Short mmCIF file of N, CA and C in Angstrom, two decimals:
data_model
loop_
_atom_site.label_atom_id
_atom_site.label_comp_id
_atom_site.label_asym_id
_atom_site.label_seq_id
_atom_site.Cartn_x
_atom_site.Cartn_y
_atom_site.Cartn_z
N MET A 1 0.81 -1.19 -0.04
CA MET A 1 0.01 0.19 -0.11
C MET A 1 0.89 1.36 -0.04
N SER A 2 1.98 1.29 0.81
CA SER A 2 2.80 2.49 0.93
C SER A 2 3.48 2.88 -0.38
N LEU A 3 3.64 1.59 -1.31
CA LEU A 3 4.28 1.90 -2.67
C LEU A 3 3.31 2.93 -3.45
N TRP A 4 2.01 2.64 -3.45
CA TRP A 4 0.98 3.51 -4.18
C TRP A 4 1.08 4.99 -3.72
N TRP A 5 1.08 5.08 -2.32
CA TRP A 5 1.32 6.37 -1.80
C TRP A 5 2.55 7.06 -2.07
N GLY A 6 3.78 6.28 -2.14
CA GLY A 6 4.93 6.83 -2.60
C GLY A 6 5.14 7.33 -4.05
N LEU A 7 4.37 6.44 -4.91
CA LEU A 7 4.42 6.83 -6.30
C LEU A 7 3.54 8.12 -6.44
N TYR A 8 2.33 8.11 -5.77
CA TYR A 8 1.48 9.23 -5.92
C TYR A 8 2.13 10.57 -5.30
N ALA A 9 3.05 10.44 -4.31
CA ALA A 9 3.65 11.68 -3.88
C ALA A 9 4.65 12.12 -4.80
N ALA A 10 5.50 11.20 -5.39
CA ALA A 10 6.53 11.46 -6.42
C ALA A 10 5.87 12.35 -7.45
N VAL A 11 4.83 11.82 -8.09
CA VAL A 11 4.15 12.36 -9.14
C VAL A 11 3.72 13.85 -8.73
N ASN A 12 3.19 14.13 -7.66
CA ASN A 12 2.73 15.37 -7.24
C ASN A 12 4.15 16.25 -6.87
N VAL A 13 5.17 15.75 -6.42
CA VAL A 13 6.39 16.62 -6.36
C VAL A 13 6.77 17.13 -7.55
N VAL A 14 6.78 16.18 -8.64
CA VAL A 14 7.26 16.55 -10.06
C VAL A 14 6.19 17.60 -10.60
N VAL A 15 4.96 17.41 -10.45
CA VAL A 15 3.99 18.55 -11.04
C VAL A 15 4.23 19.76 -10.25
N PHE A 16 4.39 19.85 -8.99
CA PHE A 16 4.57 21.07 -8.18
C PHE A 16 5.76 21.67 -8.79
N ALA A 17 6.76 21.02 -8.97
CA ALA A 17 8.04 21.61 -9.54
C ALA A 17 7.63 22.13 -10.87
N LEU A 18 6.90 21.51 -11.62
CA LEU A 18 6.68 22.17 -13.10
C LEU A 18 5.92 23.30 -12.84
N TYR A 19 5.03 23.42 -12.02
CA TYR A 19 4.48 24.86 -11.77
C TYR A 19 5.36 25.95 -11.37
N GLY A 20 6.29 25.67 -10.48
CA GLY A 20 7.35 26.65 -10.04
C GLY A 20 8.20 26.95 -11.19
N VAL A 21 8.59 25.96 -12.16
CA VAL A 21 9.50 26.25 -13.05
C VAL A 21 8.84 27.16 -14.12
N ASP A 22 7.44 26.99 -14.45
CA ASP A 22 6.91 27.71 -15.42
C ASP A 22 6.62 29.16 -14.82
N LYS A 23 6.42 29.38 -13.63
CA LYS A 23 6.22 30.62 -13.12
C LYS A 23 7.67 31.43 -13.19
N ARG A 24 8.73 30.69 -12.96
CA ARG A 24 9.94 31.39 -12.92
C ARG A 24 10.26 31.68 -14.42
N ARG A 25 9.91 30.85 -15.26
CA ARG A 25 10.05 31.22 -16.69
C ARG A 25 9.35 32.32 -17.19
N ALA A 26 7.90 32.37 -16.71
CA ALA A 26 6.95 33.54 -17.06
C ALA A 26 7.69 34.82 -16.49
N ARG A 27 8.31 34.80 -15.55
CA ARG A 27 8.85 36.20 -14.96
C ARG A 27 10.05 36.50 -15.68
N ARG A 28 10.71 35.65 -16.25
CA ARG A 28 12.01 36.01 -16.90
C ARG A 28 11.75 36.00 -18.39
N ASP A 29 10.68 35.96 -18.92
CA ASP A 29 10.22 35.91 -20.28
C ASP A 29 10.94 34.99 -21.12
N MET A 30 10.82 33.68 -20.72
CA MET A 30 11.52 32.61 -21.35
C MET A 30 10.65 31.58 -21.90
N TRP A 31 10.98 30.66 -22.71
CA TRP A 31 10.16 29.62 -23.15
C TRP A 31 9.35 28.90 -21.90
N ARG A 32 8.00 28.73 -22.20
CA ARG A 32 7.16 28.26 -21.14
C ARG A 32 6.76 26.86 -21.36
N ILE A 33 6.32 26.21 -20.28
CA ILE A 33 5.62 24.98 -20.38
C ILE A 33 4.29 25.23 -20.58
N SER A 34 3.80 24.36 -21.68
CA SER A 34 2.36 24.65 -22.10
C SER A 34 1.21 24.52 -21.07
N GLU A 35 0.28 25.20 -21.25
CA GLU A 35 -1.01 24.95 -20.21
C GLU A 35 -1.50 23.49 -20.29
N ARG A 36 -1.41 23.04 -21.50
CA ARG A 36 -1.93 21.65 -21.77
C ARG A 36 -1.06 20.78 -20.92
N THR A 37 0.33 20.79 -20.96
CA THR A 37 1.15 19.92 -20.11
C THR A 37 0.84 20.27 -18.57
N LEU A 38 0.62 21.29 -18.24
CA LEU A 38 0.36 21.58 -16.84
C LEU A 38 -1.08 20.87 -16.50
N LEU A 39 -1.92 20.97 -17.19
CA LEU A 39 -3.29 20.26 -16.89
C LEU A 39 -3.22 18.82 -16.97
N ILE A 40 -2.32 18.38 -17.88
CA ILE A 40 -2.30 16.83 -18.11
C ILE A 40 -1.60 16.35 -16.74
N GLY A 41 -0.50 17.00 -16.47
CA GLY A 41 -0.04 16.56 -14.99
C GLY A 41 -0.78 16.66 -14.01
N ALA A 42 -1.65 17.56 -13.90
CA ALA A 42 -2.70 17.62 -12.83
C ALA A 42 -3.53 16.47 -12.89
N TRP A 43 -4.10 16.15 -14.11
CA TRP A 43 -5.10 15.05 -14.07
C TRP A 43 -4.35 13.73 -14.26
N CYS A 44 -3.26 13.60 -14.42
CA CYS A 44 -2.40 12.15 -14.28
C CYS A 44 -2.00 11.91 -12.88
N MET A 45 -2.84 12.09 -11.82
CA MET A 45 -2.49 11.84 -10.54
C MET A 45 -1.59 12.86 -9.87
N GLY A 46 -1.51 14.11 -10.49
CA GLY A 46 -0.74 15.20 -9.97
C GLY A 46 -1.59 16.26 -9.46
N GLY A 47 -2.84 16.02 -9.05
CA GLY A 47 -3.72 17.05 -8.78
C GLY A 47 -3.35 17.90 -7.59
N VAL A 48 -2.85 17.19 -6.50
CA VAL A 48 -2.52 17.79 -5.31
C VAL A 48 -1.24 18.87 -5.41
N GLY A 49 -0.34 18.11 -6.23
CA GLY A 49 0.83 18.99 -6.43
C GLY A 49 0.61 20.27 -7.32
N ALA A 50 -0.27 19.98 -8.31
CA ALA A 50 -0.70 21.29 -9.29
C ALA A 50 -1.35 22.23 -8.28
N TRP A 51 -2.41 21.87 -7.45
CA TRP A 51 -3.20 22.75 -6.66
C TRP A 51 -2.07 23.39 -5.67
N LEU A 52 -1.37 22.73 -4.98
CA LEU A 52 -0.15 23.39 -4.14
C LEU A 52 0.74 24.40 -4.86
N GLY A 53 1.10 23.99 -6.09
CA GLY A 53 2.02 24.77 -7.00
C GLY A 53 1.17 26.01 -7.32
N MET A 54 0.03 25.98 -7.71
CA MET A 54 -0.82 27.04 -7.90
C MET A 54 -0.86 28.15 -6.77
N ARG A 55 -1.08 27.40 -5.61
CA ARG A 55 -1.16 28.39 -4.45
C ARG A 55 0.23 28.96 -4.03
N ALA A 56 1.29 28.11 -4.00
CA ALA A 56 2.67 28.60 -3.68
C ALA A 56 3.05 29.58 -4.65
N PHE A 57 3.04 29.35 -5.79
CA PHE A 57 3.68 30.21 -6.91
C PHE A 57 2.59 31.19 -7.29
N HIS A 58 1.36 31.35 -6.93
CA HIS A 58 0.39 32.30 -7.39
C HIS A 58 0.22 32.24 -8.90
N HIS A 59 0.34 31.04 -9.43
CA HIS A 59 0.39 30.78 -10.89
C HIS A 59 -0.88 30.05 -11.45
N LYS A 60 -1.40 30.46 -12.47
CA LYS A 60 -2.52 30.12 -13.13
C LYS A 60 -3.84 30.07 -12.27
N THR A 61 -4.05 30.94 -11.37
CA THR A 61 -5.09 30.98 -10.48
C THR A 61 -6.31 31.62 -11.13
N ARG A 62 -6.17 32.32 -12.17
CA ARG A 62 -7.29 33.17 -12.70
C ARG A 62 -7.89 32.53 -14.03
N HIS A 63 -7.34 31.53 -14.44
CA HIS A 63 -7.70 30.60 -15.52
C HIS A 63 -8.86 29.66 -15.08
N ALA A 64 -9.86 29.69 -15.68
CA ALA A 64 -10.92 28.79 -15.15
C ALA A 64 -10.60 27.33 -15.18
N ALA A 65 -10.00 26.88 -16.36
CA ALA A 65 -9.61 25.46 -16.44
C ALA A 65 -8.66 24.99 -15.25
N PHE A 66 -7.93 26.03 -14.74
CA PHE A 66 -6.97 25.56 -13.60
C PHE A 66 -7.79 25.86 -12.28
N ALA A 67 -8.48 26.94 -12.08
CA ALA A 67 -9.20 27.28 -10.91
C ALA A 67 -10.23 26.29 -10.43
N ILE A 68 -10.81 25.80 -11.45
CA ILE A 68 -11.83 24.78 -11.19
C ILE A 68 -11.36 23.27 -11.42
N GLY A 69 -10.68 23.19 -12.58
CA GLY A 69 -10.19 21.79 -12.85
C GLY A 69 -9.22 21.14 -11.90
N VAL A 70 -8.21 21.88 -11.52
CA VAL A 70 -7.15 21.35 -10.76
C VAL A 70 -7.65 20.91 -9.35
N PRO A 71 -8.52 21.83 -8.59
CA PRO A 71 -8.99 21.17 -7.41
C PRO A 71 -9.86 19.86 -7.48
N VAL A 72 -10.64 19.97 -8.61
CA VAL A 72 -11.57 18.81 -8.72
C VAL A 72 -10.71 17.44 -9.11
N ALA A 73 -9.69 17.76 -9.75
CA ALA A 73 -8.66 16.72 -10.10
C ALA A 73 -8.10 16.22 -8.83
N ALA A 74 -7.73 17.15 -7.91
CA ALA A 74 -7.10 16.83 -6.60
C ALA A 74 -8.06 15.97 -5.71
N VAL A 75 -9.34 16.34 -5.56
CA VAL A 75 -10.27 15.71 -4.83
C VAL A 75 -10.52 14.34 -5.22
N LEU A 76 -10.81 14.24 -6.59
CA LEU A 76 -10.96 12.94 -7.27
C LEU A 76 -9.83 11.96 -6.96
N GLN A 77 -8.70 12.41 -7.18
CA GLN A 77 -7.50 11.53 -6.92
C GLN A 77 -7.39 11.06 -5.46
N LEU A 78 -7.69 12.09 -4.60
CA LEU A 78 -7.57 11.61 -3.20
C LEU A 78 -8.59 10.53 -2.92
N LEU A 79 -9.77 10.68 -3.47
CA LEU A 79 -10.82 9.75 -3.36
C LEU A 79 -10.56 8.52 -3.85
N ILE A 80 -9.81 8.38 -5.00
CA ILE A 80 -9.26 7.25 -5.74
C ILE A 80 -8.34 6.57 -4.76
N MET A 81 -7.37 7.32 -4.32
CA MET A 81 -6.25 6.65 -3.49
C MET A 81 -6.83 6.19 -2.30
N GLY A 82 -7.78 7.06 -1.74
CA GLY A 82 -8.27 6.42 -0.29
C GLY A 82 -9.08 5.10 -0.68
N ALA A 83 -9.85 4.86 -1.77
CA ALA A 83 -10.61 3.75 -1.93
C ALA A 83 -9.46 2.73 -2.34
N VAL A 84 -8.58 3.08 -2.93
CA VAL A 84 -7.52 1.91 -3.35
C VAL A 84 -6.90 1.45 -1.93
N SER A 85 -6.60 2.46 -1.10
CA SER A 85 -5.98 1.93 0.24
C SER A 85 -7.00 0.99 0.94
N LEU A 86 -8.23 1.45 1.02
CA LEU A 86 -9.30 0.61 1.83
C LEU A 86 -9.35 -0.62 1.08
N LYS A 87 -9.25 -0.79 -0.22
CA LYS A 87 -9.41 -2.07 -0.83
C LYS A 87 -8.39 -3.00 -0.36
N LEU A 88 -7.10 -2.49 -0.57
CA LEU A 88 -5.97 -3.31 -0.34
C LEU A 88 -5.80 -3.71 1.15
N VAL A 89 -6.39 -3.00 2.08
CA VAL A 89 -6.32 -3.56 3.63
C VAL A 89 -7.57 -4.39 3.90
N GLY A 90 -8.45 -4.39 2.78
CA GLY A 90 -9.77 -5.35 2.91
C GLY A 90 -10.84 -4.67 3.57
N ILE A 91 -10.87 -3.49 3.68
CA ILE A 91 -12.13 -2.93 4.27
C ILE A 91 -13.20 -2.72 3.16
N LEU A 92 -12.85 -2.66 2.05
CA LEU A 92 -13.97 -2.49 0.95
C LEU A 92 -14.02 -3.78 0.16
#
């Protein structure tokens, strides 16, 4: 069970870092990470990292796709991870 949470945490750390890198590049007027890539990262089990990255770096908070989609992704992913954890320990 802890393997799944470890992988989940690793994905979220990477997605969090992507949001930080993109914010830094935006400030320096450099080549950016596409919004599509950021959203895909959020929806591929990186929702919590994306949401925390949005808050920590004040990045993409005004775009509806991010302001609504990322928190929804984070909640759904936490529900999925909780259900998987309960299934693995035999509660579900």
